Short mmCIF file of C-alpha atoms and ligand atoms in Angstrom, two decimals:
data_model
loop_
_atom_site.label_atom_id
_atom_site.label_comp_id
_atom_site.label_asym_id
_atom_site.label_seq_id
_atom_site.Cartn_x
_atom_site.Cartn_y
_atom_site.Cartn_z
CA MET A 1 -34.75 -206.69 74.25
CA LEU A 2 -35.21 -205.16 77.67
CA VAL A 3 -38.57 -203.65 78.51
CA ARG A 4 -38.70 -200.07 79.69
CA PRO A 5 -39.97 -199.92 83.28
CA ARG A 6 -43.32 -198.18 83.70
CA HIS A 7 -45.05 -196.12 86.30
CA THR A 8 -47.47 -198.54 87.96
CA ASP A 9 -48.92 -196.42 90.74
CA THR A 10 -52.17 -195.01 89.39
CA SER A 11 -53.06 -193.31 92.66
CA THR A 12 -51.14 -190.10 91.94
CA SER A 13 -51.88 -187.41 89.44
CA ARG A 14 -48.23 -187.19 88.43
CA ALA A 15 -47.62 -187.17 84.71
CA ARG A 16 -46.99 -190.75 83.68
CA ASP A 17 -43.54 -191.61 82.44
CA SER A 18 -42.16 -188.11 82.74
CA ILE A 19 -39.28 -187.94 85.21
CA PRO A 20 -38.25 -184.52 86.51
CA PHE A 21 -34.69 -183.52 87.32
CA ASN A 22 -35.97 -182.50 90.74
CA ASP A 23 -39.41 -182.15 92.34
CA LEU A 24 -39.67 -180.27 95.61
CA ARG A 25 -43.45 -180.79 95.76
CA ARG A 26 -42.81 -184.41 96.71
CA THR A 27 -41.00 -183.27 99.86
CA ALA A 28 -43.47 -180.51 100.63
CA GLU A 29 -46.60 -182.67 100.33
CA VAL A 30 -45.66 -184.85 103.30
CA ASP A 31 -43.61 -182.42 105.40
CA GLU A 32 -45.94 -181.88 108.38
CA ASP A 33 -43.09 -181.17 110.81
CA THR A 34 -41.77 -178.27 108.74
CA ALA A 35 -45.27 -176.88 108.29
CA ALA A 36 -45.77 -177.01 112.07
CA ALA A 37 -42.42 -175.27 112.66
CA VAL A 38 -43.36 -172.47 110.24
CA GLU A 39 -46.72 -172.06 111.96
CA ARG A 40 -44.94 -171.83 115.33
CA VAL A 41 -42.87 -168.89 114.03
CA VAL A 42 -45.83 -167.16 112.41
CA ARG A 43 -47.70 -167.31 115.72
CA SER A 44 -44.68 -166.20 117.77
CA GLY A 45 -44.55 -162.65 116.44
CA TRP A 46 -40.72 -162.75 116.32
CA TYR A 47 -39.22 -163.05 112.84
CA LEU A 48 -35.49 -162.24 112.88
CA LEU A 49 -32.59 -163.26 115.13
CA GLY A 50 -34.67 -164.96 117.78
CA GLU A 51 -34.88 -168.33 119.49
CA GLU A 52 -35.15 -170.40 116.30
CA THR A 53 -32.00 -168.86 114.83
CA SER A 54 -30.01 -169.33 118.06
CA ALA A 55 -31.23 -172.92 118.36
CA PHE A 56 -30.44 -173.72 114.73
CA GLU A 57 -26.98 -172.15 115.00
CA ARG A 58 -26.23 -174.22 118.10
CA GLU A 59 -27.62 -177.46 116.65
CA PHE A 60 -25.84 -177.03 113.32
CA ALA A 61 -22.49 -176.27 115.00
CA ASP A 62 -22.95 -179.32 117.26
CA TYR A 63 -23.75 -181.50 114.25
CA LEU A 64 -20.64 -180.32 112.41
CA GLY A 65 -18.34 -180.25 115.42
CA THR A 66 -17.48 -176.56 115.04
CA ASP A 67 -17.60 -173.92 117.76
CA HIS A 68 -19.78 -171.53 115.77
CA ALA A 69 -22.46 -171.41 113.09
CA ILE A 70 -23.81 -168.02 112.00
CA GLY A 71 -27.06 -167.96 110.02
CA LEU A 72 -27.15 -165.66 106.99
CA ALA A 73 -29.44 -164.72 104.13
CA SER A 74 -27.82 -166.91 101.44
CA GLY A 75 -24.86 -169.07 100.53
CA THR A 76 -23.31 -166.36 98.39
CA ASP A 77 -23.50 -163.98 101.35
CA ALA A 78 -21.85 -166.68 103.47
CA LEU A 79 -18.94 -166.83 101.01
CA GLU A 80 -18.70 -163.05 100.87
CA LEU A 81 -18.82 -162.42 104.61
CA ALA A 82 -16.46 -165.32 105.32
CA LEU A 83 -13.93 -163.89 102.86
CA ALA A 84 -14.14 -160.53 104.62
CA ALA A 85 -13.90 -162.10 108.08
CA LEU A 86 -10.88 -164.15 107.00
CA GLY A 87 -9.08 -160.91 106.31
CA CYS A 88 -9.52 -160.28 102.59
CA ALA A 89 -9.30 -156.59 101.79
CA THR A 90 -10.03 -154.80 98.52
CA GLY A 91 -7.48 -155.57 95.84
CA GLN A 92 -6.24 -158.79 97.39
CA GLU A 93 -6.46 -162.12 95.62
CA VAL A 94 -8.69 -165.14 96.12
CA LEU A 95 -7.79 -168.43 94.48
CA THR A 96 -10.57 -170.86 93.55
CA ALA A 97 -11.81 -173.34 90.93
CA ALA A 98 -13.49 -172.20 87.71
CA ASN A 99 -15.81 -175.21 87.38
CA ALA A 100 -17.96 -174.71 90.49
CA GLY A 101 -20.76 -172.45 89.33
CA GLY A 102 -19.19 -169.05 89.83
CA TYR A 103 -20.51 -168.42 93.35
CA SER A 104 -17.09 -167.75 94.90
CA THR A 105 -16.24 -165.50 91.98
CA CYS A 106 -19.47 -163.55 92.51
CA ALA A 107 -18.84 -163.21 96.26
CA ALA A 108 -15.19 -162.22 95.86
CA ARG A 109 -15.92 -159.63 93.16
CA ARG A 110 -18.62 -158.05 95.30
CA ARG A 111 -15.93 -157.53 97.91
CA GLY A 112 -13.57 -155.94 95.37
CA LEU A 113 -11.20 -158.90 95.35
CA HIS A 114 -9.18 -160.17 92.42
CA VAL A 115 -10.06 -163.77 91.49
CA ARG A 116 -7.47 -166.20 90.24
CA TYR A 117 -8.22 -169.76 89.14
CA ALA A 118 -6.51 -173.08 89.69
CA ASP A 119 -7.36 -176.05 87.47
CA VAL A 120 -8.92 -179.18 88.99
CA ASP A 121 -7.91 -182.81 89.16
CA GLU A 122 -8.72 -184.79 86.01
CA SER A 123 -10.62 -187.58 87.74
CA SER A 124 -12.31 -185.88 90.73
CA LEU A 125 -12.80 -182.43 89.12
CA LEU A 126 -11.86 -181.01 92.55
CA LEU A 127 -9.03 -178.71 93.61
CA THR A 128 -6.09 -180.63 95.10
CA ALA A 129 -2.99 -179.62 97.05
CA GLU A 130 -1.03 -179.94 93.79
CA THR A 131 -3.30 -177.83 91.58
CA VAL A 132 -3.55 -175.18 94.32
CA ALA A 133 0.22 -175.10 94.95
CA GLN A 134 0.87 -174.46 91.25
CA ALA A 135 -1.48 -171.49 91.12
CA LEU A 136 -0.73 -169.62 94.39
CA THR A 137 0.86 -166.17 94.11
CA ALA A 138 2.37 -163.74 96.60
CA ARG A 139 -0.96 -161.88 96.61
CA THR A 140 -3.19 -164.87 97.45
CA THR A 141 -4.99 -164.27 100.75
CA VAL A 142 -7.65 -167.00 100.78
CA VAL A 143 -8.24 -170.22 98.82
CA VAL A 144 -11.90 -171.23 98.39
CA VAL A 145 -12.33 -174.99 97.97
CA THR A 146 -15.71 -176.21 96.72
CA HIS A 147 -16.81 -179.74 97.64
CA LEU A 148 -18.24 -180.02 94.15
CA TYR A 149 -21.35 -182.17 93.60
CA GLY A 150 -21.18 -183.16 97.29
CA LYS A 151 -17.78 -184.90 97.17
CA MET A 152 -15.26 -183.72 99.75
CA ALA A 153 -12.02 -182.30 98.42
CA ASP A 154 -8.86 -183.06 100.42
CA VAL A 155 -9.03 -179.79 102.33
CA ALA A 156 -6.58 -180.91 105.00
CA ALA A 157 -3.85 -181.34 102.36
CA ILE A 158 -4.72 -177.95 100.85
CA CYS A 159 -4.43 -176.37 104.34
CA ASP A 160 -0.99 -177.98 104.66
CA VAL A 161 0.09 -176.12 101.52
CA CYS A 162 -1.57 -172.82 102.42
CA HIS A 163 -1.18 -172.32 106.18
CA PRO A 164 2.64 -172.19 106.26
CA ARG A 165 2.39 -169.28 103.78
CA GLY A 166 -0.20 -167.44 105.88
CA ILE A 167 -2.97 -168.19 103.39
CA ARG A 168 -6.35 -169.14 104.84
CA VAL A 169 -8.72 -171.74 103.44
CA LEU A 170 -12.51 -171.49 103.11
CA GLU A 171 -14.65 -174.55 102.31
CA ASP A 172 -17.65 -173.99 100.05
CA CYS A 173 -20.00 -176.62 101.49
CA ALA A 174 -23.16 -175.55 99.66
CA GLN A 175 -23.36 -178.96 97.96
CA ALA A 176 -21.85 -181.01 100.77
CA ALA A 177 -23.97 -180.72 103.93
CA GLY A 178 -23.37 -183.92 105.90
CA ALA A 179 -20.33 -185.18 103.95
CA ARG A 180 -17.51 -186.47 106.15
CA THR A 181 -14.01 -187.91 105.89
CA ASN A 182 -12.33 -189.66 108.81
CA GLY A 183 -15.14 -188.42 111.04
CA SER A 184 -14.70 -184.73 110.10
CA LEU A 185 -17.64 -183.04 108.45
CA ALA A 186 -17.41 -180.72 105.47
CA GLY A 187 -17.05 -177.23 106.90
CA SER A 188 -15.13 -178.28 110.00
CA VAL A 189 -11.74 -178.94 108.38
CA ALA A 190 -10.43 -175.58 107.12
CA ASP A 191 -10.51 -172.09 108.67
CA ALA A 192 -14.20 -171.64 107.91
CA GLY A 193 -17.02 -173.16 105.87
CA ALA A 194 -19.82 -171.52 103.88
CA PHE A 195 -23.21 -173.22 103.45
CA SER A 196 -26.20 -172.48 101.25
CA PHE A 197 -29.64 -173.76 102.21
CA TYR A 198 -31.20 -172.94 98.83
CA PRO A 199 -34.31 -175.13 98.44
CA THR A 200 -32.64 -177.81 96.27
CA LYS A 201 -29.55 -178.27 98.45
CA ASN A 202 -29.19 -181.36 100.63
CA LEU A 203 -30.07 -179.26 103.68
CA ALA A 204 -32.84 -177.08 102.31
CA ALA A 205 -34.75 -174.05 103.52
CA LEU A 206 -38.07 -172.76 102.14
CA GLY A 207 -36.33 -169.89 100.39
CA ASP A 208 -32.87 -168.35 100.58
CA ALA A 209 -30.66 -168.97 103.59
CA GLY A 210 -27.01 -169.72 104.36
CA ALA A 211 -24.46 -169.97 107.15
CA VAL A 212 -20.79 -169.54 107.97
CA VAL A 213 -19.29 -172.14 110.30
CA THR A 214 -15.93 -171.89 112.04
CA SER A 215 -14.07 -172.68 115.22
CA ASP A 216 -12.15 -169.39 115.04
CA ASP A 217 -13.73 -167.00 117.57
CA ASP A 218 -12.51 -163.88 115.75
CA VAL A 219 -13.90 -165.00 112.39
CA ALA A 220 -17.24 -165.83 114.04
CA GLU A 221 -17.43 -162.45 115.78
CA SER A 222 -16.60 -160.67 112.56
CA VAL A 223 -19.32 -162.52 110.58
CA ARG A 224 -21.85 -161.75 113.34
CA ARG A 225 -21.05 -158.05 113.05
CA LEU A 226 -20.96 -158.00 109.24
CA ARG A 227 -24.39 -159.66 108.92
CA GLN A 228 -25.97 -156.76 110.80
CA TYR A 229 -24.54 -153.46 109.52
CA GLY A 230 -21.19 -153.95 111.29
CA TRP A 231 -22.80 -153.46 114.69
CA GLY A 232 -20.96 -154.66 117.77
CA ALA A 233 -23.96 -153.71 119.91
CA LYS A 234 -27.27 -152.27 118.75
CA TYR A 235 -26.76 -149.10 116.68
CA LYS A 236 -22.99 -149.10 117.44
CA VAL A 237 -20.97 -149.69 114.30
CA GLN A 238 -17.81 -151.52 115.26
CA GLN A 239 -16.70 -152.88 111.89
CA ASP A 240 -16.77 -151.33 108.42
CA GLY A 241 -18.15 -153.25 105.44
CA GLY A 242 -21.27 -154.53 107.19
CA ARG A 243 -24.49 -155.49 105.45
CA ASN A 244 -27.92 -156.78 106.23
CA SER A 245 -27.69 -160.55 105.74
CA ARG A 246 -29.69 -162.27 108.46
CA VAL A 247 -31.33 -165.67 108.24
CA ASP A 248 -34.99 -165.36 109.23
CA GLU A 249 -36.78 -167.31 111.94
CA ILE A 250 -39.00 -169.22 109.51
CA GLN A 251 -35.97 -170.57 107.65
CA ALA A 252 -34.15 -171.38 110.89
CA ALA A 253 -37.18 -173.29 112.21
CA ALA A 254 -37.49 -175.28 108.97
CA LEU A 255 -33.75 -176.02 108.96
CA ARG A 256 -33.92 -177.40 112.52
CA VAL A 257 -36.49 -179.97 111.36
CA ARG A 258 -34.58 -180.84 108.22
CA LEU A 259 -31.19 -181.13 109.94
CA ARG A 260 -32.60 -184.14 111.80
CA GLU A 261 -33.42 -185.79 108.47
CA LEU A 262 -30.19 -184.92 106.68
CA ASP A 263 -28.18 -188.10 107.17
CA GLY A 264 -31.07 -190.35 106.17
CA ARG A 265 -31.79 -188.34 103.05
CA ASN A 266 -28.11 -188.29 102.11
CA ARG A 267 -28.09 -192.10 102.36
CA ARG A 268 -30.85 -192.32 99.77
CA ARG A 269 -29.04 -189.86 97.46
CA ARG A 270 -25.90 -191.97 97.72
CA GLU A 271 -27.86 -195.13 96.81
CA ILE A 272 -29.24 -193.44 93.71
CA ALA A 273 -25.77 -192.33 92.58
CA ALA A 274 -24.40 -195.83 93.22
CA ARG A 275 -27.15 -197.31 91.04
CA TYR A 276 -26.15 -195.00 88.17
CA ALA A 277 -22.51 -196.02 88.60
CA GLN A 278 -23.56 -199.66 88.37
CA ALA A 279 -25.65 -199.01 85.24
CA LEU A 280 -22.75 -197.22 83.52
CA ALA A 281 -19.99 -199.65 84.51
CA ASP A 282 -18.13 -200.86 81.42
CA THR A 283 -19.60 -198.14 79.18
CA SER A 284 -17.96 -195.08 77.62
CA ALA A 285 -19.70 -192.85 80.19
CA GLN A 286 -18.60 -192.78 83.83
CA MET A 287 -19.97 -191.23 86.99
CA VAL A 288 -17.58 -188.51 88.22
CA HIS A 289 -18.06 -189.42 91.89
CA THR A 290 -18.96 -192.50 93.78
CA GLY A 291 -18.13 -193.07 97.39
CA GLU A 292 -19.31 -193.44 100.90
CA GLN A 293 -19.46 -190.89 103.70
CA ASP A 294 -17.35 -188.36 101.79
CA TYR A 295 -19.96 -188.07 99.01
CA VAL A 296 -23.49 -186.90 99.73
CA ALA A 297 -24.60 -186.96 96.08
CA HIS A 298 -25.96 -183.45 95.88
CA LEU A 299 -25.58 -184.04 92.16
CA ALA A 300 -25.12 -187.35 90.35
CA VAL A 301 -22.92 -186.36 87.44
CA LEU A 302 -21.78 -188.49 84.54
CA ARG A 303 -19.00 -187.65 82.17
CA SER A 304 -19.10 -188.59 78.50
CA PRO A 305 -17.69 -187.25 75.24
CA ARG A 306 -21.22 -187.86 73.87
CA ARG A 307 -22.87 -185.78 76.60
CA ASP A 308 -25.21 -183.86 74.30
CA GLU A 309 -26.49 -187.04 72.63
CA LEU A 310 -27.13 -188.62 76.02
CA ALA A 311 -29.03 -185.56 77.19
CA ALA A 312 -31.13 -185.70 74.00
CA ALA A 313 -31.85 -189.42 74.49
CA LEU A 314 -33.03 -188.76 78.06
CA ARG A 315 -35.12 -185.80 76.94
CA ALA A 316 -36.78 -187.94 74.25
CA GLU A 317 -37.94 -190.25 77.05
CA GLY A 318 -39.21 -187.37 79.19
CA ILE A 319 -36.27 -187.53 81.62
CA GLY A 320 -34.81 -184.29 82.96
CA SER A 321 -31.09 -183.58 83.17
CA GLU A 322 -28.92 -180.49 83.71
CA ILE A 323 -25.36 -179.32 83.10
CA HIS A 324 -23.31 -178.21 86.11
CA TYR A 325 -21.75 -176.08 84.75
CA PRO A 326 -21.73 -175.23 81.06
CA VAL A 327 -19.41 -172.19 81.22
CA PRO A 328 -16.28 -172.11 83.40
CA ASP A 329 -15.92 -168.84 85.34
CA HIS A 330 -12.94 -167.60 83.33
CA ARG A 331 -14.97 -167.99 80.12
CA GLN A 332 -17.92 -165.94 81.37
CA ALA A 333 -18.21 -162.81 79.25
CA VAL A 334 -18.33 -160.43 82.20
CA ILE A 335 -15.29 -161.98 83.87
CA GLY A 336 -13.29 -161.90 80.66
CA ALA A 337 -10.05 -163.76 81.29
CA PRO A 338 -9.49 -165.17 77.79
CA SER A 339 -5.76 -165.63 78.30
CA VAL A 340 -6.32 -168.00 81.23
CA SER A 341 -6.08 -171.68 80.25
CA LEU A 342 -7.58 -174.39 82.47
CA PRO A 343 -7.68 -177.47 80.23
CA VAL A 344 -9.32 -179.88 82.70
CA SER A 345 -12.06 -177.44 83.74
CA GLU A 346 -12.74 -176.49 80.13
CA ALA A 347 -12.96 -180.10 78.88
CA ALA A 348 -15.21 -181.10 81.77
CA SER A 349 -17.70 -178.33 81.00
CA GLN A 350 -18.28 -180.01 77.62
CA GLN A 351 -18.73 -183.51 79.07
CA VAL A 352 -20.61 -183.39 82.38
CA LEU A 353 -24.30 -184.20 82.71
CA SER A 354 -26.29 -184.28 85.95
CA LEU A 355 -28.95 -186.99 86.34
CA PRO A 356 -32.06 -186.85 88.56
CA CYS A 357 -30.89 -187.44 92.15
CA PHE A 358 -33.23 -186.51 94.99
CA PRO A 359 -34.46 -188.65 97.88
CA GLU A 360 -38.06 -188.89 96.63
CA LEU A 361 -37.03 -190.27 93.23
CA GLU A 362 -39.05 -193.48 92.93
CA GLN A 363 -37.60 -196.87 92.18
CA TRP A 364 -39.43 -197.21 88.85
CA GLU A 365 -38.05 -193.83 87.83
CA LEU A 366 -34.51 -194.82 88.74
CA ASP A 367 -34.90 -198.11 86.86
CA THR A 368 -36.22 -196.25 83.84
CA ILE A 369 -33.33 -193.76 83.78
CA CYS A 370 -30.80 -196.60 84.09
CA PHE A 371 -32.57 -198.47 81.29
CA VAL A 372 -32.50 -195.47 78.95
CA LEU A 373 -28.84 -194.75 79.79
CA ALA A 374 -27.82 -198.35 79.14
CA GLU A 375 -29.54 -198.20 75.74
CA SER A 376 -27.92 -194.90 74.81
CA VAL A 377 -24.27 -195.05 75.91
C1 PLP B 401 -25.85 -173.00 95.62
C2 PLP B 401 -24.41 -172.73 95.76
C3 PLP B 401 -23.92 -171.52 96.28
C4 PLP B 401 -24.77 -170.29 96.48
O1 PLP B 401 -25.76 -170.39 97.35
P1 PLP B 401 -26.99 -169.35 97.34
O2 PLP B 401 -27.69 -169.68 98.61
O3 PLP B 401 -27.82 -169.65 96.13
O4 PLP B 401 -26.44 -167.97 97.33
C5 PLP B 401 -22.56 -171.40 96.51
N1 PLP B 401 -21.72 -172.37 96.17
C6 PLP B 401 -22.13 -173.54 95.62
C7 PLP B 401 -21.12 -174.58 95.29
C8 PLP B 401 -23.49 -173.75 95.39
O5 PLP B 401 -23.88 -174.91 94.84
#
């Protein structure tokens, strides 16, 4: 019989043999550069829309290869303001997936938009040109495509279906910072991209923050106005529907530091996900995504008909796991669309299980999780 790997480093106070789903303290403890950047802002006396925000916006746009990045207060705000800037008006329809956490639904409903759902592909659990084409209606104004778990959907093919009909496409890149296909980064392919920098995302702030990215000058201008009361110039309201949704200087300064580390950290995430795929090969459970540059392993998600038993087996060994996501949007009580049927999304919600996947996960922890999985599947 195999022997369960053990924690051998006695120099830390970490609970022995308990493996968290995520642990941001491990990043924070050694992050001197971010601490110095925060201190710089505190001492500067300038806290909103200053040099750090402009610098981050420029550096992030350069990294992605877009003309613009506009820093906002959260990822959900980024979705909402991007929908407005892409021309969605009250009563119009947004098409999206129901298995992606409900963020697009939340943003669209705040804007008074009707949300319609397309089912996802059976193997990737992502929207595809085919599933989108089947679900479009004459009222669809924008399609929101989520790069779920950090795997890029084929947005170019979805644009090919949508653009000839005058429908615009928004990428939800909250889980996919740094993912690329054929040299194009997530967020740079469709009409605009929305990012969240929530503290557990691949590119993480120290609180809430988000951004819209685009190479469309009009969309960028519109988002810039909407994030600050609709102002064109100070105190001059030029666009209706504005809000206060600014990123703050502390978050922008932290994000500048962390942007430099993004590719390296994504590499480690990808290695962890690949190790799980190896451990589960030839078992009844499978990882949903593997891959190279097009997968940044925001989440390492397995799929099994015995999901709940696997989660219990991990829990019994002190290993954290999560479900992303247990309730598809159209089955949420407040959305209430019981007549809608999305068989792939519904089945997946019963079978997916996310495993610990963060750059500071230690090798003994990864070995232990793989050991417990191999014993349990
Ligand atoms: C986290 C997340 C969001 C929302 O971001 P917030 O910054 O928490 O508002 C949107 N979409 C997806 C896919 C996410 O994972």
